[in-house]
mmCIF file of C-alpha atoms in Angstrom:
data_model
loop_
_atom_site.group_PDB
_atom_site.id
_atom_site.type_symbol
_atom_site.label_atom_id
_atom_site.label_comp_id
_atom_site.label_asym_id
_atom_site.label_seq_id
_atom_site.Cartn_x
_atom_site.Cartn_y
_atom_site.Cartn_z
ATOM 1 C CA MET A 1 74.192 72.819 -128.127
ATOM 2 C CA ASN A 2 75.202 69.154 -128.482
ATOM 3 C CA ARG A 3 78.690 70.020 -127.239
ATOM 4 C CA GLN A 4 77.180 71.704 -124.187
ATOM 5 C CA ARG A 5 75.007 68.669 -123.490
ATOM 6 C CA ARG A 6 77.960 66.310 -123.866
ATOM 7 C CA GLY A 7 80.035 68.506 -121.570
ATOM 8 C CA ALA A 8 77.305 68.585 -118.949
ATOM 9 C CA ALA A 9 76.893 64.826 -119.146
ATOM 10 C CA GLU A 10 80.632 64.270 -118.781
ATOM 11 C CA CYS A 11 80.669 66.611 -115.791
ATOM 12 C CA LEU A 12 77.831 64.697 -114.162
ATOM 13 C CA LEU A 13 79.634 61.413 -114.780
ATOM 14 C CA ARG A 14 82.796 62.776 -113.153
ATOM 15 C CA ILE A 15 80.787 63.971 -110.143
ATOM 16 C CA ALA A 16 79.093 60.579 -109.864
ATOM 17 C CA ALA A 17 82.460 58.811 -110.029
ATOM 18 C CA VAL A 18 83.907 61.017 -107.297
ATOM 19 C CA ALA A 19 80.807 60.480 -105.145
ATOM 20 C CA ALA A 20 81.013 56.713 -105.631
ATOM 21 C CA ALA A 21 84.690 56.702 -104.682
ATOM 22 C CA PHE A 22 83.945 58.779 -101.591
ATOM 23 C CA CYS A 23 81.154 56.403 -100.524
ATOM 24 C CA THR A 24 83.488 53.447 -101.022
ATOM 25 C CA LEU A 25 86.109 55.069 -98.782
ATOM 26 C CA VAL A 26 83.524 55.850 -96.105
ATOM 27 C CA ALA A 27 82.180 52.295 -96.203
ATOM 28 C CA ALA A 28 85.703 50.918 -95.891
ATOM 29 C CA ALA A 29 86.416 53.182 -92.933
ATOM 30 C CA VAL A 30 83.202 52.143 -91.195
ATOM 31 C CA SER A 31 83.961 48.484 -91.830
ATOM 32 C CA LEU A 32 87.497 48.907 -90.503
ATOM 33 C CA PHE A 33 86.205 50.644 -87.371
ATOM 34 C CA PHE A 34 83.572 47.965 -86.776
ATOM 35 C CA HIS A 35 85.996 45.095 -87.200
ATOM 36 C CA ALA A 36 88.568 46.878 -85.050
ATOM 37 C CA GLY A 37 85.983 46.824 -82.271
ATOM 38 C CA ARG A 38 85.658 43.091 -82.708
ATOM 39 C CA ALA A 39 89.429 42.655 -82.881
ATOM 40 C CA GLU A 40 89.699 44.504 -79.585
ATOM 41 C CA ALA A 41 88.004 41.577 -77.858
ATOM 42 C CA ALA A 42 89.949 39.058 -79.940
ATOM 43 C CA ALA A 43 93.276 40.369 -78.621
ATOM 44 C CA GLY A 44 92.685 38.271 -75.497
ATOM 45 C CA ALA A 45 90.111 35.780 -74.316
ATOM 46 C CA SER A 46 86.935 37.237 -72.837
ATOM 47 C CA SER A 47 85.456 36.017 -69.576
ATOM 48 C CA ALA A 48 82.133 36.382 -67.807
ATOM 49 C CA VAL A 49 80.170 35.343 -64.752
ATOM 50 C CA VAL A 50 76.812 35.942 -63.074
ATOM 51 C CA ILE A 51 76.388 35.313 -59.357
ATOM 52 C CA GLU A 52 73.618 35.762 -56.819
ATOM 53 C CA ALA A 53 75.089 38.320 -54.443
ATOM 54 C CA SER A 54 73.979 37.082 -51.015
ATOM 55 C CA THR A 55 75.137 33.491 -51.525
ATOM 56 C CA GLY A 56 77.796 33.794 -54.199
ATOM 57 C CA ARG A 57 76.199 30.995 -56.205
ATOM 58 C CA VAL A 58 77.420 31.054 -59.784
ATOM 59 C CA LEU A 59 74.466 31.100 -62.187
ATOM 60 C CA TYR A 60 76.474 31.473 -65.386
ATOM 61 C CA ALA A 61 80.186 31.283 -66.139
ATOM 62 C CA GLU A 62 82.503 31.634 -69.100
ATOM 63 C CA SER A 63 86.184 31.227 -68.170
ATOM 64 C CA PRO A 64 85.454 32.847 -64.781
ATOM 65 C CA ASP A 65 88.938 32.201 -63.382
ATOM 66 C CA ALA A 66 90.926 33.425 -66.375
ATOM 67 C CA ARG A 67 93.290 36.247 -65.457
ATOM 68 C CA ALA A 68 92.243 39.588 -66.942
ATOM 69 C CA TYR A 69 92.899 43.300 -66.579
ATOM 70 C CA PRO A 70 89.988 45.027 -64.804
ATOM 71 C CA ALA A 71 90.607 48.633 -65.920
ATOM 72 C CA SER A 72 88.257 51.026 -64.084
ATOM 73 C CA THR A 73 86.120 48.261 -62.591
ATOM 74 C CA THR A 74 88.979 48.330 -60.058
ATOM 75 C CA LYS A 75 87.191 51.329 -58.560
ATOM 76 C CA ILE A 76 84.535 49.090 -57.030
ATOM 77 C CA LEU A 77 87.169 47.824 -54.602
ATOM 78 C CA THR A 78 88.570 51.341 -54.190
ATOM 79 C CA ALA A 79 85.125 52.595 -53.197
ATOM 80 C CA LEU A 80 84.613 49.724 -50.755
ATOM 81 C CA VAL A 81 87.930 50.306 -48.966
ATOM 82 C CA ALA A 82 87.329 54.066 -48.842
ATOM 83 C CA LEU A 83 83.798 53.654 -47.469
ATOM 84 C CA GLU A 84 85.044 51.345 -44.739
ATOM 85 C CA ASN A 85 87.818 53.694 -43.648
ATOM 86 C CA LEU A 86 86.583 57.264 -44.124
ATOM 87 C CA PRO A 87 83.431 59.127 -43.005
ATOM 88 C CA LEU A 88 81.393 60.440 -45.920
ATOM 89 C CA GLY A 89 81.431 64.006 -44.659
ATOM 90 C CA LEU A 90 85.198 64.236 -44.206
ATOM 91 C CA GLU A 91 86.753 66.991 -46.322
ATOM 92 C CA VAL A 92 89.769 65.857 -48.304
ATOM 93 C CA GLU A 93 92.401 68.285 -49.546
ATOM 94 C CA ILE A 94 93.385 67.154 -53.014
ATOM 95 C CA PRO A 95 97.096 66.269 -53.096
ATOM 96 C CA ALA A 96 99.278 67.254 -56.033
ATOM 97 C CA CYS A 97 99.799 63.600 -56.946
ATOM 98 C CA ALA A 98 96.057 63.203 -57.560
ATOM 99 C CA ALA A 99 95.556 66.296 -59.700
ATOM 100 C CA GLY A 100 96.195 65.577 -63.340
ATOM 101 C CA VAL A 101 96.295 61.790 -63.175
ATOM 102 C CA GLU A 102 96.062 60.506 -66.744
ATOM 103 C CA GLY A 103 92.890 59.033 -68.187
ATOM 104 C CA SER A 104 89.304 59.706 -67.133
ATOM 105 C CA SER A 105 89.058 62.617 -64.729
ATOM 106 C CA ILE A 106 86.793 64.904 -62.752
ATOM 107 C CA TYR A 107 89.452 67.623 -63.137
ATOM 108 C CA LEU A 108 90.519 68.003 -59.547
ATOM 109 C CA LYS A 109 92.950 70.780 -58.662
ATOM 110 C CA ALA A 110 95.683 70.469 -56.071
ATOM 111 C CA GLY A 111 94.637 72.114 -52.828
ATOM 112 C CA GLU A 112 90.882 72.202 -53.413
ATOM 113 C CA ARG A 113 88.676 70.399 -50.947
ATOM 114 C CA LEU A 114 85.928 67.854 -51.568
ATOM 115 C CA THR A 115 84.121 65.539 -49.199
ATOM 116 C CA VAL A 116 84.678 61.805 -49.332
ATOM 117 C CA GLU A 117 81.118 61.409 -50.605
ATOM 118 C CA GLU A 118 81.700 63.868 -53.448
ATOM 119 C CA LEU A 119 84.879 62.037 -54.427
ATOM 120 C CA LEU A 120 83.029 58.723 -54.373
ATOM 121 C CA TYR A 121 80.411 60.093 -56.755
ATOM 122 C CA GLY A 122 83.191 61.286 -59.048
ATOM 123 C CA LEU A 123 84.838 57.886 -58.752
ATOM 124 C CA MET A 124 81.799 55.713 -59.454
ATOM 125 C CA LEU A 125 79.771 57.884 -61.852
ATOM 126 C CA ARG A 126 82.490 59.565 -63.932
ATOM 127 C CA SER A 127 85.300 57.078 -63.264
ATOM 128 C CA GLY A 128 87.674 59.801 -62.104
ATOM 129 C CA ASN A 129 91.212 58.468 -61.823
ATOM 130 C CA ASP A 130 92.081 61.616 -59.907
ATOM 131 C CA ALA A 131 89.264 60.901 -57.437
ATOM 132 C CA ALA A 132 90.639 57.381 -56.962
ATOM 133 C CA ALA A 133 94.111 58.707 -56.211
ATOM 134 C CA ALA A 134 92.764 61.334 -53.797
ATOM 135 C CA LEU A 135 90.764 58.736 -51.866
ATOM 136 C CA ALA A 136 93.744 56.374 -51.742
ATOM 137 C CA VAL A 137 95.993 59.027 -50.237
ATOM 138 C CA ALA A 138 93.275 60.102 -47.791
ATOM 139 C CA VAL A 139 92.891 56.524 -46.543
ATOM 140 C CA ALA A 140 96.456 55.247 -46.512
ATOM 141 C CA GLY A 141 98.826 58.146 -47.117
ATOM 142 C CA SER A 142 99.968 56.775 -50.475
ATOM 143 C CA GLU A 143 98.646 54.770 -53.404
ATOM 144 C CA ALA A 144 101.099 51.953 -52.674
ATOM 145 C CA ARG A 145 99.886 51.487 -49.100
ATOM 146 C CA PHE A 146 96.296 51.741 -50.283
ATOM 147 C CA ALA A 147 96.960 48.957 -52.807
ATOM 148 C CA ASP A 148 98.092 46.757 -49.913
ATOM 149 C CA MET A 149 94.760 47.435 -48.223
ATOM 150 C CA MET A 150 92.924 46.643 -51.451
ATOM 151 C CA ASN A 151 94.632 43.273 -51.737
ATOM 152 C CA GLU A 152 93.919 42.405 -48.127
ATOM 153 C CA ARG A 153 90.244 43.336 -48.496
ATOM 154 C CA ALA A 154 89.966 41.459 -51.784
ATOM 155 C CA LYS A 155 91.174 38.264 -50.138
ATOM 156 C CA GLU A 156 88.582 38.735 -47.389
ATOM 157 C CA CYS A 157 85.949 38.887 -50.138
ATOM 158 C CA GLY A 158 87.123 35.515 -51.437
ATOM 159 C CA ALA A 159 89.147 36.879 -54.353
ATOM 160 C CA ALA A 160 91.940 34.319 -54.624
ATOM 161 C CA ASN A 161 93.401 35.151 -58.038
ATOM 162 C CA SER A 162 93.748 38.928 -58.025
ATOM 163 C CA ASN A 163 96.440 41.519 -57.443
ATOM 164 C CA PHE A 164 95.928 45.271 -57.358
ATOM 165 C CA VAL A 165 98.721 47.847 -57.547
ATOM 166 C CA ASN A 166 96.750 51.084 -57.955
ATOM 167 C CA PRO A 167 93.317 52.495 -57.049
ATOM 168 C CA HIS A 168 92.120 53.406 -60.545
ATOM 169 C CA GLY A 169 92.914 50.508 -62.861
ATOM 170 C CA LEU A 170 95.347 52.194 -65.235
ATOM 171 C CA HIS A 171 97.212 49.392 -66.948
ATOM 172 C CA ASP A 172 99.967 47.553 -65.134
ATOM 173 C CA GLU A 173 101.030 43.983 -65.902
ATOM 174 C CA ASN A 174 100.821 43.191 -62.180
ATOM 175 C CA HIS A 175 97.304 44.616 -61.804
ATOM 176 C CA TYR A 176 94.853 41.823 -62.595
ATOM 177 C CA THR A 177 91.777 39.943 -61.450
ATOM 178 C CA THR A 178 89.233 37.391 -62.692
ATOM 179 C CA ALA A 179 85.537 37.636 -63.465
ATOM 180 C CA ARG A 180 84.746 35.483 -60.427
ATOM 181 C CA ASP A 181 86.928 37.528 -58.077
ATOM 182 C CA LEU A 182 85.466 40.809 -59.294
ATOM 183 C CA ALA A 183 81.943 39.477 -58.800
ATOM 184 C CA LEU A 184 82.743 38.437 -55.222
ATOM 185 C CA ILE A 185 84.270 41.844 -54.471
ATOM 186 C CA THR A 186 81.177 43.553 -55.871
ATOM 187 C CA ALA A 187 78.852 41.301 -53.870
ATOM 188 C CA GLU A 188 80.705 42.361 -50.725
ATOM 189 C CA ALA A 189 80.441 46.019 -51.729
ATOM 190 C CA TYR A 190 76.689 45.609 -52.188
ATOM 191 C CA LYS A 191 76.385 44.902 -48.470
ATOM 192 C CA ASN A 192 77.257 48.568 -47.910
ATOM 193 C CA ALA A 193 74.161 50.773 -48.209
ATOM 194 C CA ASP A 194 76.194 53.851 -49.159
ATOM 195 C CA PHE A 195 77.888 51.931 -51.950
ATOM 196 C CA ARG A 196 74.527 50.787 -53.313
ATOM 197 C CA ARG A 197 73.159 54.315 -53.187
ATOM 198 C CA ILE A 198 76.140 55.879 -54.938
ATOM 199 C CA ALA A 199 76.568 53.154 -57.566
ATOM 200 C CA SER A 200 72.891 53.333 -58.547
ATOM 201 C CA THR A 201 72.769 57.139 -58.864
ATOM 202 C CA ARG A 202 72.138 58.234 -62.454
ATOM 203 C CA SER A 203 73.320 61.822 -62.041
ATOM 204 C CA ILE A 204 74.143 64.323 -59.327
ATOM 205 C CA THR A 205 75.535 67.825 -58.833
ATOM 206 C CA VAL A 206 78.104 68.275 -56.073
ATOM 207 C CA GLY A 207 79.951 71.266 -54.665
ATOM 208 C CA GLU A 208 79.176 74.962 -54.887
ATOM 209 C CA GLY A 209 80.384 77.960 -56.845
ATOM 210 C CA GLU A 210 83.545 77.340 -58.856
ATOM 211 C CA SER A 211 83.783 73.876 -57.303
ATOM 212 C CA ARG A 212 80.342 72.891 -58.591
ATOM 213 C CA ARG A 213 80.454 69.702 -60.660
ATOM 214 C CA TYR A 214 77.805 67.696 -62.497
ATOM 215 C CA PHE A 215 78.302 63.935 -62.710
ATOM 216 C CA ALA A 216 76.294 61.747 -65.096
ATOM 217 C CA ASN A 217 76.732 58.018 -64.623
ATOM 218 C CA LYS A 218 78.427 56.200 -67.510
ATOM 219 C CA ASN A 219 76.460 53.045 -66.701
ATOM 220 C CA LYS A 220 73.856 52.744 -69.484
ATOM 221 C CA LEU A 221 71.985 49.989 -67.643
ATOM 222 C CA LEU A 222 70.599 52.457 -65.114
ATOM 223 C CA GLY A 223 67.137 53.564 -66.127
ATOM 224 C CA THR A 224 67.065 51.286 -69.179
ATOM 225 C CA PHE A 225 67.279 47.775 -67.707
ATOM 226 C CA ASP A 226 64.658 46.425 -65.308
ATOM 227 C CA GLY A 227 66.038 46.384 -61.773
ATOM 228 C CA ALA A 228 69.478 47.785 -62.644
ATOM 229 C CA ASN A 229 71.257 49.183 -59.583
ATOM 230 C CA GLY A 230 74.938 49.433 -60.572
ATOM 231 C CA VAL A 231 77.775 49.216 -60.992
ATOM 232 C CA LYS A 232 80.890 50.116 -63.107
ATOM 233 C CA THR A 233 82.374 50.317 -66.593
ATOM 234 C CA GLY A 234 86.033 49.995 -67.538
ATOM 235 C CA PHE A 235 88.304 50.253 -70.555
ATOM 236 C CA THR A 236 91.956 50.345 -71.510
ATOM 237 C CA THR A 237 93.531 49.184 -74.757
ATOM 238 C CA LYS A 238 94.963 46.209 -72.854
ATOM 239 C CA SER A 239 91.826 45.262 -70.910
ATOM 240 C CA GLY A 240 89.264 45.721 -73.657
ATOM 241 C CA ARG A 241 85.752 46.736 -72.680
ATOM 242 C CA CYS A 242 84.693 45.662 -69.197
ATOM 243 C CA LEU A 243 81.416 45.961 -67.336
ATOM 244 C CA VAL A 244 80.258 44.936 -63.890
ATOM 245 C CA GLY A 245 76.471 45.011 -63.817
ATOM 246 C CA GLY A 246 73.988 44.685 -61.007
ATOM 247 C CA ALA A 247 70.231 44.210 -60.955
ATOM 248 C CA TYR A 248 67.585 43.353 -58.361
ATOM 249 C CA ARG A 249 64.278 41.626 -59.123
ATOM 250 C CA ASP A 250 61.860 39.612 -57.008
ATOM 251 C CA GLY A 251 64.138 39.429 -53.986
ATOM 252 C CA MET A 252 67.206 38.381 -55.969
ATOM 253 C CA GLN A 253 70.302 40.563 -56.333
ATOM 254 C CA LEU A 254 72.503 39.557 -59.245
ATOM 255 C CA VAL A 255 76.022 40.671 -60.077
ATOM 256 C CA SER A 256 77.374 40.168 -63.585
ATOM 257 C CA VAL A 257 80.896 40.640 -64.887
ATOM 258 C CA VAL A 258 82.122 40.725 -68.475
ATOM 259 C CA LEU A 259 85.801 41.353 -69.174
ATOM 260 C CA ASN A 260 87.225 42.110 -72.616
ATOM 261 C CA ARG A 261 83.897 42.106 -74.477
ATOM 262 C CA TYR A 262 83.276 44.593 -77.293
ATOM 263 C CA ASP A 263 79.528 43.884 -76.868
ATOM 264 C CA MET A 264 79.569 44.312 -73.100
ATOM 265 C CA TRP A 265 76.144 46.004 -72.889
ATOM 266 C CA GLU A 266 74.333 43.385 -74.954
ATOM 267 C CA ALA A 267 76.159 40.513 -73.243
ATOM 268 C CA THR A 268 75.327 41.853 -69.783
ATOM 269 C CA ARG A 269 71.638 42.345 -70.560
ATOM 270 C CA SER A 270 71.407 38.852 -72.014
ATOM 271 C CA MET A 271 73.191 37.173 -69.097
ATOM 272 C CA LEU A 272 71.149 38.945 -66.439
ATOM 273 C CA ASN A 273 67.821 38.318 -68.177
ATOM 274 C CA THR A 274 68.673 34.648 -68.653
ATOM 275 C CA ALA A 275 69.608 34.260 -64.988
ATOM 276 C CA PHE A 276 66.442 36.003 -63.788
ATOM 277 C CA ASP A 277 64.356 33.784 -66.073
ATOM 278 C CA ALA A 278 66.033 30.594 -64.878
ATOM 279 C CA TYR A 279 66.360 31.125 -61.108
ATOM 280 C CA GLU A 280 64.299 32.259 -58.138
ATOM 281 C CA MET A 281 65.045 32.745 -54.451
ATOM 282 C CA LYS A 282 63.704 30.090 -52.085
ATOM 283 C CA ASP A 283 63.493 30.218 -48.292
ATOM 284 C CA VAL A 284 66.122 27.735 -47.097
ATOM 285 C CA PHE A 285 63.641 26.166 -44.672
ATOM 286 C CA SER A 286 61.432 25.321 -47.658
ATOM 287 C CA LEU A 287 64.212 23.179 -49.109
ATOM 288 C CA PRO A 288 64.585 19.500 -48.149
ATOM 289 C CA ALA A 289 67.452 18.136 -46.088
ATOM 290 C CA ALA A 290 70.471 17.290 -48.193
ATOM 291 C CA GLU A 291 70.793 13.706 -49.345
ATOM 292 C CA SER A 292 73.617 11.842 -51.023
ATOM 293 C CA GLY A 293 74.164 12.996 -54.581
ATOM 294 C CA CYS A 294 72.293 16.290 -54.277
ATOM 295 C CA ARG A 295 73.642 19.832 -54.311
ATOM 296 C CA ALA A 296 74.202 20.595 -50.616
ATOM 297 C CA VAL A 297 73.616 24.121 -49.333
ATOM 298 C CA GLU A 298 75.327 24.831 -46.020
ATOM 299 C CA VAL A 299 73.137 26.947 -43.749
ATOM 300 C CA LYS A 300 74.465 28.345 -40.491
ATOM 301 C CA LEU A 301 72.153 29.203 -37.607
ATOM 302 C CA ASP A 302 73.014 32.154 -35.395
ATOM 303 C CA ASP A 303 72.398 32.334 -31.639
ATOM 304 C CA LYS A 304 68.751 33.238 -32.250
ATOM 305 C CA GLY A 305 68.190 30.407 -34.709
ATOM 306 C CA ASN A 306 68.149 32.654 -37.775
ATOM 307 C CA PRO A 307 69.511 30.992 -40.930
ATOM 308 C CA HIS A 308 72.387 32.378 -42.979
ATOM 309 C CA PRO A 309 71.729 32.521 -45.838
ATOM 310 C CA ALA A 310 67.994 32.898 -45.330
ATOM 311 C CA ALA A 311 67.242 32.277 -49.010
ATOM 312 C CA TYR A 312 69.004 30.527 -51.867
ATOM 313 C CA PRO A 313 68.751 30.775 -55.670
ATOM 314 C CA VAL A 314 67.147 27.652 -57.120
ATOM 315 C CA LYS A 315 66.388 26.716 -60.720
ATOM 316 C CA LYS A 316 62.743 27.328 -61.564
ATOM 317 C CA SER A 317 62.756 24.143 -63.612
ATOM 318 C CA GLY A 318 63.699 22.204 -60.490
ATOM 319 C CA GLU A 319 66.969 20.698 -59.306
ATOM 320 C CA ASN A 320 68.275 18.169 -56.797
ATOM 321 C CA ILE A 321 69.193 20.448 -53.914
ATOM 322 C CA GLY A 322 69.098 20.189 -50.125
ATOM 323 C CA VAL A 323 70.104 21.958 -46.926
ATOM 324 C CA VAL A 324 72.813 21.065 -44.419
ATOM 325 C CA LEU A 325 72.424 22.883 -41.084
ATOM 326 C CA SER A 326 75.539 23.808 -39.134
#
């Protein structure tokens, strides 16, 4: 009997030792995974910015002009160029070069037909690289010519330190932007009502029959963050985790950009909340005339005497700011 008890005890000890070793291995793996996520951001400097969309005023910045890889946030510019050059209802025949593009996909097949609007939903909600390629070819005949259009439009948005070579953001050393440039491009895109509608859609079903597709937006801000209305996630091993966020509260539309941040969701929420807490929109005619030493806001009057911009973000705590009419 004693031998049996000793044997059982030894067996239990062996089981406990194996279990402890297993738990140690699991803990090590979890720790390695967690720290790898942090190392991902450490591979290159992160950058961030928050701007008010209608004026472009920078409300927060962290290395906003540092060159970075945008990954799929590129598709904001792709969507803007496509919207400005193609009618939403136009049917596009998917070219062979678009079907099977590597990376994120909506699984397009060569020869099938989707409308521009359906492709835009696939582009912005599911980040389809194949949708990006199909739209590029539909607009310009080739991805290379479309990239030329992207660069021209980016410069018109005020993006001075960017270069785009493809419509989807797959890594290329010559495909880069900055947090500030990406924010300005997004602010321009927000002027387009169709862009705002598509980028803020949480889910949608498009097509019919065998072509029926369900798209759920990858943007976790939608439906969980007060005022969230866009816009786009991005990731490659070279870019790190990227997020362009958008939110509207109390008459103020903000655009945030974080590039190469492992904690992109938390960082974006914090930046947007801080900006909303610190700033409010003021009618420009309620602001005093600019004086020496103050922050001067240039306001242009149109032929009817309407001011542009009509409102400007001002610190709630007060600041030395004034208007210059032109």
